[in-house]
Amino acid sequence: MSILRAENLTLTLRTKDASIPVLRDVSIAVAPGRILGLVGESGAGKSMIGRVLSGLLPPNMAVTAGSLHFDGHDLLTEPKRALLGREIAFIPQEPMTALNPVHTIGQQMHEHLARLGVPAGERQARAIAALDSVHTSEALLTRYPHQLSGGQCQRVLIAMAFASRPKLVIADEPTTALDVSVQARIVLLMRELQAKAGTAVIFITHDLRLAAGVCDDIAVLYAGRIVEHGPVAEVFAQEGHPYTRCLHLANPPLSGPPRALLSLPDQMPGLRALATLRGCAFAPRCPVATADCAELEPGLSVLAGAHRIACHHPARTAQILPPTDDPHPIRLPGDAILTVANLGKTFRNGPFWRRSETRAVHDASFHIRAGEFLAIVGESGSGKSTIGRLVTGLETPSAGSITLAGQDVTTPSAKTRAHRIANVQMVFQDPQSALNPRSRIADIVTQAMEAAGRPKPERQARARELLAEMALPPEIATRVPSQLSGGQRQRVNIARALCTVPRLLVADEIVSGLDVSIQAQLLTLLARLRHELDFALLFITHDLSVVRHLCDRVLVMHRGEIVEAGEVQTLFAAPRHPYTQALLASVPPDLPL
Amino acid sequence: MIATLLKRQATALPILLIVSALLFTALRLLPVDPAAMSMPPNATKAEVEAARVAMGLDRPLPEQYAIWIGQVAHGDLGRSIHVRRPVSTLLADTLPATIELAVAAMLIAGSLGLSGGLILFALRDNKAEPLAETATTLMMSVPEFLWALLFIFVFGVALQALPFTGRLDPGISRPVLTGFLLFDAAWLGQWKAFASALLHLVLPAAALGIAFAPPIMRVLRASLIDIYHEDYIRQARLRGLSETRILLFHALQNAGLPTLTLMGVQFGILFGGSLLIEVIYAYPGMGNLMVDAVRNADLPIIQAVGLTYCIVVLTINAVVDALYHVINPRLRAR
């Protein structure tokens, strides 16, 4: 018996000239004590289901067809606010910003308990009990959100969500903003509370592996429709829909032999395209599509038992295989291009009479050889980004030395600046803020030439070359960043750094925050560029599977120190440091191929 | 926390010294001779020269400054050249009046601004929004002296509803205690004087404060709109809290931070702007004292009023800073 049942739900966005179906014919059901995973890339509509449930839709969106029932209530007609927080609870994506910064945790807990109707005298005891249930101390009650870590904030929010013993909990990417090791603990905690109270959970995520580990049932969304739906065991035993299969193959594996990534072309149709869509929405990207796929949209039909998919040719899905041949043989790395010895960085805060010091990096020594891809992995605050900033000269080291292509560049100065710029370039994490929104793409990617005073025609020509190298369409040269997709922007970001072909590229989390299919495109691109341009890469990331796919060697950082270093394959197969072991253990396991 | 707040005010003293030095130098560079002005017109050159020596004006400028600042530090602001009374007495008479006026004006600006900001916020994306925008622009673009004249004409002359000269009706004896009329009258229980003082305050305070309300409205509206996009507001809605509760407990305190900063800056400007209003309403405050002093080149008064202005602004800064610490826990020592 389901606690929540949505049938043929259609959500429409009305604009001046069109009505766009954001969700189409979505039917889901969740039973008490079960976890339903909603999986898909950004823009697939998975978060919209949560918004329909809460009734907090933007004013230009409305449910235009279908039904939605929760525990005897018709959620489309009855006011929902009385149910929210009591019967239906939400766990947010960004725990750090989901708590009000000007009130203590205690004040916010008390407010929530008051709203649940707990008498004033019992609230403190209930708040302590709630924190206890998420294994945190009552000392948090007097603290403010900024004094807590992301994991602690999420525990508080989970405690609040489960405080009312809700019948349904909706968790929207609850672990995405957290470190890997914290992620695993938060997921375990949610499962524990959910199992104890028999709560139904909708778990929204972009991470197929995580969903496989957490959920009982799974629904894969593409362009506002459910394309595959069924119990996790059945779905992953035999992926029925080509999209699910492609998502899976775009994910770099963490164990077993390394394989090339399946890199889907283009991207999911945007909202505007949905209005005029014909045939199967996935057909233009589908490796096994036939002519009729573009004509007729497939309905959701039973594949086996409770496993349903929306595809005309389920038998062809198994034909999708990872690319087998590696077209870019890796060259043997050459001599050391960057040598870092006993590097230290201590940040000083406050005025001189009450200075506090934060040791971001301590005694780090490593080198990168020409053409080598070296990864630095670690959790937030481990000092990995600081190393990147020290190497590029954005920060000055407090100790140690940096030698770049034979010259000491430890202290950034006018003398070393030209040498540094000629040899190192940096790619920043967020292309949205790293690209000047008012500049044309051609000008952005040739910024390095502007500084060198190169004439305009030469820059134009180089911009065309760069865009071609990045597999970007030439016509974007005259556009501005906001007219590009997220994946395209990140390529422009990389193109800019490669403009003058540096010998070392420093890349800080450049694929995190991107969808899996876009990430696969970028990783494949980087591997190809490495072959063509022969540069070394310092790849800063928290994502271990990406490291294993892309890099030769890896440094593991923990609290400012390099705790383990070695060849990627060896180190991942047999980590020696307990921290590395814990880090690897907290990544959700690979799915069977 | 008090220690933190005091430490943050460590820059106040150097600022005060710099301002006083600037003030002193600028006034000494004026082509006026305080010694000659202090003597009767028929005084001889020798008598003026003697007065100059007596006033210490023959000494080098830095020495004069050192003497003056030393006296100021001991509470001696000198004697007015023109009215021949101690400057401190003159200030004690006028400063409370001006503070009373400025505070009343700020209260009016603040309450108009906060309520207007909430109304503007409620009207967002509404058809009436351009109308409200126009109204606030109008409020802001009319200068304070025009408001002052307009109010005198409408409420004072045409409707005869409110008084528009001085601080009290002529027949009422003035309660004497601190100089803050409203406070004194209330403390001494002279309610007739209290009512009269209050009525006399309405027009000048409104004229002074009204133009300061629109920026508050706009900043509050913009901050509220920003804050309603924050995750914690959405999370509060998802917890089923009522919109009133969300506004009062979650949104206002956060939106208040930029608004408070603005009001602190405004109060300094408003305090200086009271000069014109005091003249128009014949309000016996520091502004009128200053205008007379400038007319008579009464340097000790000009210096003292200038310094007082600086102290008031620094005090307001300190108060705003303290309030900021109270409503924004992220600033408190961790």
XYZ file of C-alpha atoms in Angstrom, chain A residues 105-483:
379
model
C 20.346 25.744 16.245
C 18.334 25.611 19.489
C 16.105 28.517 18.462
C 15.408 26.871 15.130
C 14.763 23.464 16.701
C 12.407 25.023 19.219
C 10.585 26.894 16.488
C 10.114 23.673 14.560
C 8.912 21.772 17.644
C 6.518 24.609 18.480
C 5.084 24.343 15.001
C 4.643 20.591 15.566
C 2.587 21.449 18.638
C 5.074 20.291 21.266
C 4.294 22.129 24.542
C 6.937 24.671 25.552
C 8.041 22.673 28.586
C 8.913 19.580 26.581
C 10.709 21.248 23.699
C 14.195 21.288 25.169
C 14.045 17.590 26.006
C 12.645 16.780 22.561
C 15.360 18.866 20.859
C 18.067 17.011 22.792
C 16.476 13.677 21.933
C 16.300 14.635 18.263
C 19.989 15.581 18.174
C 20.764 12.352 20.006
C 18.973 10.361 17.310
C 21.371 11.761 14.708
C 24.351 11.050 16.986
C 25.265 14.653 17.741
C 25.650 16.354 21.063
C 23.177 18.765 22.591
C 26.016 21.317 22.706
C 25.030 22.237 19.159
C 21.838 23.831 20.474
C 23.597 27.010 21.566
C 25.678 27.312 18.404
C 25.020 29.229 15.221
C 25.010 27.514 11.799
C 28.305 29.127 10.754
C 29.999 27.451 13.702
C 29.048 24.002 12.400
C 30.462 21.869 9.618
C 28.348 20.931 6.616
C 27.891 17.409 7.964
C 26.727 18.725 11.362
C 24.258 21.092 9.696
C 22.864 18.219 7.664
C 22.501 16.112 10.818
C 20.547 18.929 12.439
C 18.290 19.189 9.387
C 17.775 15.430 9.337
C 16.943 15.531 13.046
C 14.369 18.229 12.328
C 12.935 16.306 9.377
C 12.434 13.132 11.429
C 11.352 14.907 14.635
C 7.688 14.738 13.677
C 7.845 11.058 12.645
C 6.754 12.041 9.120
C 5.201 9.505 6.781
C 7.247 10.761 3.834
C 10.698 12.331 3.648
C 11.973 13.967 0.478
C 15.737 14.285 0.327
C 16.965 16.395 -2.599
C 20.672 15.651 -3.238
C 21.224 15.583 0.546
C 24.903 14.621 0.300
C 26.075 16.445 -2.832
C 27.501 19.421 -0.956
C 29.328 17.233 1.568
C 32.713 15.516 1.607
C 32.807 11.875 0.499
C 33.445 10.426 3.934
C 30.665 12.557 5.456
C 28.377 11.564 2.566
C 28.577 7.905 3.462
C 27.773 8.587 7.134
C 24.813 10.817 6.291
C 23.349 8.179 3.987
C 23.717 5.518 6.680
C 22.054 7.808 9.194
C 19.099 8.453 6.907
C 18.646 4.744 6.325
C 18.799 4.066 10.057
C 16.116 6.624 10.935
C 13.977 5.634 7.982
C 14.078 1.956 8.838
C 13.309 2.644 12.522
C 10.143 4.630 11.810
C 9.077 2.908 8.604
C 9.202 6.193 6.744
C 8.813 6.363 2.982
C 11.661 8.276 1.370
C 12.106 9.916 -2.009
C 15.836 10.235 -2.627
C 16.721 12.633 -5.424
C 20.251 12.329 -6.808
C 22.356 12.658 -9.928
C 24.639 9.838 -8.769
C 23.660 6.461 -10.180
C 26.092 4.588 -7.948
C 24.829 6.282 -4.810
C 21.216 5.584 -5.785
C 22.033 1.925 -6.362
C 23.440 1.669 -2.862
C 20.701 3.595 -1.058
C 17.389 2.942 -2.794
C 14.899 0.104 -3.031
C 13.279 1.369 -6.213
C 14.592 3.717 -8.814
C 13.118 6.004 -11.452
C 15.418 7.462 -14.104
C 14.261 10.771 -15.565
C 15.183 12.298 -18.878
C 13.778 15.583 -20.181
C 10.830 15.532 -17.781
C 9.793 11.918 -18.323
C 10.455 8.703 -16.504
C 12.388 6.533 -18.939
C 13.122 3.627 -16.634
C 11.470 2.553 -13.412
C 11.733 -0.506 -11.211
C 13.318 -2.179 -8.200
C 17.037 -1.395 -7.952
C 18.075 -5.021 -8.170
C 16.205 -5.525 -11.442
C 17.198 -2.207 -13.007
C 20.898 -2.723 -12.413
C 20.809 -6.410 -13.251
C 19.640 -5.479 -16.734
C 19.650 -1.834 -17.691
C 16.713 -1.588 -20.040
C 16.946 1.980 -21.259
C 19.876 3.164 -23.379
C 20.106 6.371 -21.323
C 20.597 4.526 -18.024
C 23.188 2.342 -19.700
C 24.995 5.385 -21.118
C 24.964 7.184 -17.751
C 26.453 4.093 -16.191
C 29.177 3.818 -18.839
C 29.996 7.533 -18.562
C 30.933 7.019 -14.907
C 34.611 6.200 -14.408
C 34.898 2.941 -12.426
C 36.753 2.800 -9.135
C 37.809 -0.816 -9.414
C 38.609 -3.339 -12.085
C 40.496 -2.628 -15.263
C 40.438 1.004 -16.421
C 38.167 1.569 -19.397
C 37.458 4.447 -21.730
C 34.341 6.453 -20.881
C 31.277 6.477 -23.015
C 30.904 10.106 -23.907
C 27.391 11.047 -24.999
C 27.291 13.804 -27.595
C 25.537 17.138 -26.910
C 23.284 17.501 -23.903
C 19.759 16.963 -22.675
C 17.181 19.096 -24.520
C 16.623 22.367 -22.682
C 13.221 23.605 -21.540
C 12.543 25.457 -24.803
C 13.217 22.359 -26.871
C 10.700 20.399 -24.786
C 7.821 22.439 -26.196
C 8.338 21.196 -29.736
C 9.836 17.773 -29.027
C 8.862 14.914 -31.317
C 9.650 11.264 -30.874
C 11.918 9.963 -28.106
C 13.698 12.843 -26.338
C 16.859 10.772 -26.031
C 16.951 9.697 -29.693
C 19.376 12.435 -30.903
C 22.017 11.259 -28.419
C 21.166 7.568 -28.360
C 23.891 5.309 -29.786
C 21.336 2.676 -30.852
C 18.467 4.875 -32.079
C 16.711 4.041 -35.319
C 14.706 6.225 -37.671
C 11.379 5.490 -35.961
C 12.733 6.710 -32.578
C 12.688 10.288 -33.879
C 9.087 9.911 -35.064
C 7.172 8.183 -32.318
C 7.567 8.689 -28.606
C 7.772 5.360 -26.754
C 5.425 4.802 -23.802
C 6.476 3.249 -20.504
C 6.014 -0.504 -20.878
C 6.856 -3.549 -18.807
C 10.235 -5.138 -19.484
C 10.022 -7.782 -16.791
C 8.026 -7.897 -13.563
C 7.952 -4.407 -12.045
C 10.740 -3.175 -14.316
C 9.369 -0.724 -16.901
C 11.115 1.321 -19.579
C 10.208 3.798 -22.283
C 12.101 2.538 -25.336
C 11.172 1.080 -28.712
C 14.199 -1.208 -28.852
C 15.046 -2.526 -25.394
C 16.930 -5.422 -26.972
C 19.485 -3.039 -28.484
C 20.520 -1.533 -25.108
C 22.941 -4.360 -24.442
C 24.736 -3.432 -27.657
C 25.978 -0.219 -26.022
C 29.487 -1.000 -24.891
C 32.280 1.152 -23.492
C 34.724 2.316 -26.171
C 37.377 -0.400 -26.136
C 40.295 1.048 -28.010
C 42.286 3.792 -26.347
C 43.166 6.084 -29.267
C 45.610 8.164 -27.271
C 48.612 6.167 -26.130
C 50.127 7.896 -23.138
C 53.644 9.158 -23.686
C 56.245 8.455 -21.100
C 56.573 11.542 -18.944
C 59.823 13.492 -19.293
C 61.911 15.459 -16.797
C 60.471 17.251 -13.797
C 58.834 20.506 -14.830
C 57.675 21.494 -11.379
C 59.484 20.681 -8.172
C 57.976 21.631 -4.860
C 60.099 21.163 -1.748
C 58.934 21.419 1.870
C 56.213 23.825 0.855
C 54.261 25.450 3.685
C 51.507 28.038 3.853
C 50.183 29.567 7.028
C 47.372 32.078 6.826
C 47.412 34.869 9.385
C 44.106 36.337 10.434
C 43.247 39.370 12.478
C 45.317 42.438 13.404
C 48.864 41.996 14.699
C 47.994 42.156 18.394
C 45.709 39.130 18.328
C 46.829 37.178 15.348
C 45.528 33.686 14.757
C 47.243 31.310 12.406
C 45.785 28.638 10.180
C 48.182 26.089 8.789
C 46.800 25.312 5.337
C 49.765 23.423 3.899
C 52.656 21.886 5.818
C 55.883 20.425 4.493
C 54.597 19.357 1.086
C 57.174 17.990 -1.352
C 56.366 16.609 -4.795
C 57.232 17.010 -8.450
C 55.438 16.839 -11.785
C 57.200 15.633 -14.894
C 56.556 17.120 -18.312
C 53.387 15.603 -19.743
C 52.399 13.952 -16.484
C 48.934 14.136 -14.963
C 49.196 14.440 -11.191
C 46.140 14.517 -8.955
C 45.789 16.024 -5.505
C 42.828 14.548 -3.651
C 41.471 15.506 -0.275
C 38.391 16.805 1.453
C 37.428 20.433 1.884
C 39.978 22.208 4.031
C 42.715 19.688 3.309
C 44.884 22.356 1.663
C 44.684 20.966 -1.875
C 43.412 24.184 -3.419
C 46.044 26.198 -1.538
C 48.759 24.150 -3.242
C 47.244 25.057 -6.606
C 47.195 28.714 -5.681
C 50.808 28.590 -4.451
C 52.007 26.924 -7.646
C 50.260 29.513 -9.828
C 51.602 32.391 -7.722
C 48.238 33.522 -6.401
C 49.577 33.014 -2.884
C 53.080 33.397 -1.480
C 54.506 30.376 0.386
C 55.424 30.731 4.068
C 58.077 28.042 3.751
C 59.801 25.846 1.194
C 60.514 26.393 -2.471
C 58.855 26.031 -5.869
C 60.993 25.424 -8.944
C 59.275 25.730 -12.295
C 61.000 24.736 -15.533
C 64.427 25.300 -14.038
C 63.745 28.634 -12.383
C 62.988 29.347 -8.713
C 59.556 30.978 -8.567
C 58.910 30.582 -4.840
C 58.101 34.239 -4.248
C 55.819 35.823 -6.841
C 57.631 38.857 -8.223
C 57.785 40.905 -11.394
C 60.888 38.949 -12.421
C 59.350 35.504 -12.111
C 55.961 36.597 -13.369
C 56.676 36.323 -17.111
C 58.341 32.941 -16.632
C 55.425 31.695 -14.579
C 52.788 32.913 -17.028
C 54.597 31.306 -19.945
C 54.703 27.962 -18.142
C 51.672 27.643 -15.844
C 48.033 28.434 -16.429
C 45.108 27.823 -14.122
C 41.566 26.654 -14.778
C 39.136 27.716 -12.074
C 36.338 25.621 -10.650
C 33.273 27.651 -11.534
C 33.143 28.798 -15.161
C 30.081 30.870 -14.343
C 32.141 33.271 -12.252
C 35.521 32.714 -13.939
C 34.366 34.091 -17.300
C 33.623 37.793 -17.679
C 29.903 37.837 -18.532
C 30.311 40.821 -20.872
C 33.205 39.505 -22.960
C 32.872 37.648 -26.244
C 34.102 34.054 -26.224
C 36.808 34.819 -28.831
C 38.212 37.531 -26.564
C 37.994 35.348 -23.464
C 39.926 32.412 -24.888
C 42.712 34.676 -26.186
C 43.100 36.800 -23.052
C 46.725 35.688 -22.708
C 47.455 37.159 -26.156
C 45.817 40.425 -25.237
C 48.259 40.803 -22.354
C 51.124 40.066 -24.753
C 49.817 42.729 -27.146
C 49.118 40.446 -30.125
C 47.162 41.986 -33.032
C 43.436 41.316 -33.362
C 43.482 39.148 -36.540
C 46.049 36.861 -34.939
C 43.843 36.513 -31.872
C 40.779 35.776 -34.020
C 42.650 33.039 -35.823
C 43.901 31.507 -32.566
C 40.371 31.649 -31.118
C 39.084 29.640 -34.092
C 41.832 27.048 -33.588
C 41.150 26.772 -29.874
C 37.403 26.360 -30.320
C 38.016 23.646 -32.886
C 40.423 21.870 -30.533
C 37.776 21.981 -27.790
C 35.165 20.564 -30.208
C 33.124 23.726 -29.765
C 31.080 25.115 -32.680
C 32.884 28.073 -34.332
C 29.838 30.339 -34.174
C 30.100 30.702 -30.393
C 33.169 32.938 -30.887
C 30.948 36.021 -30.997
C 28.681 34.975 -28.121
C 28.887 35.829 -24.420
C 29.179 33.194 -21.645
C 25.509 33.322 -20.619
C 24.531 32.043 -24.087
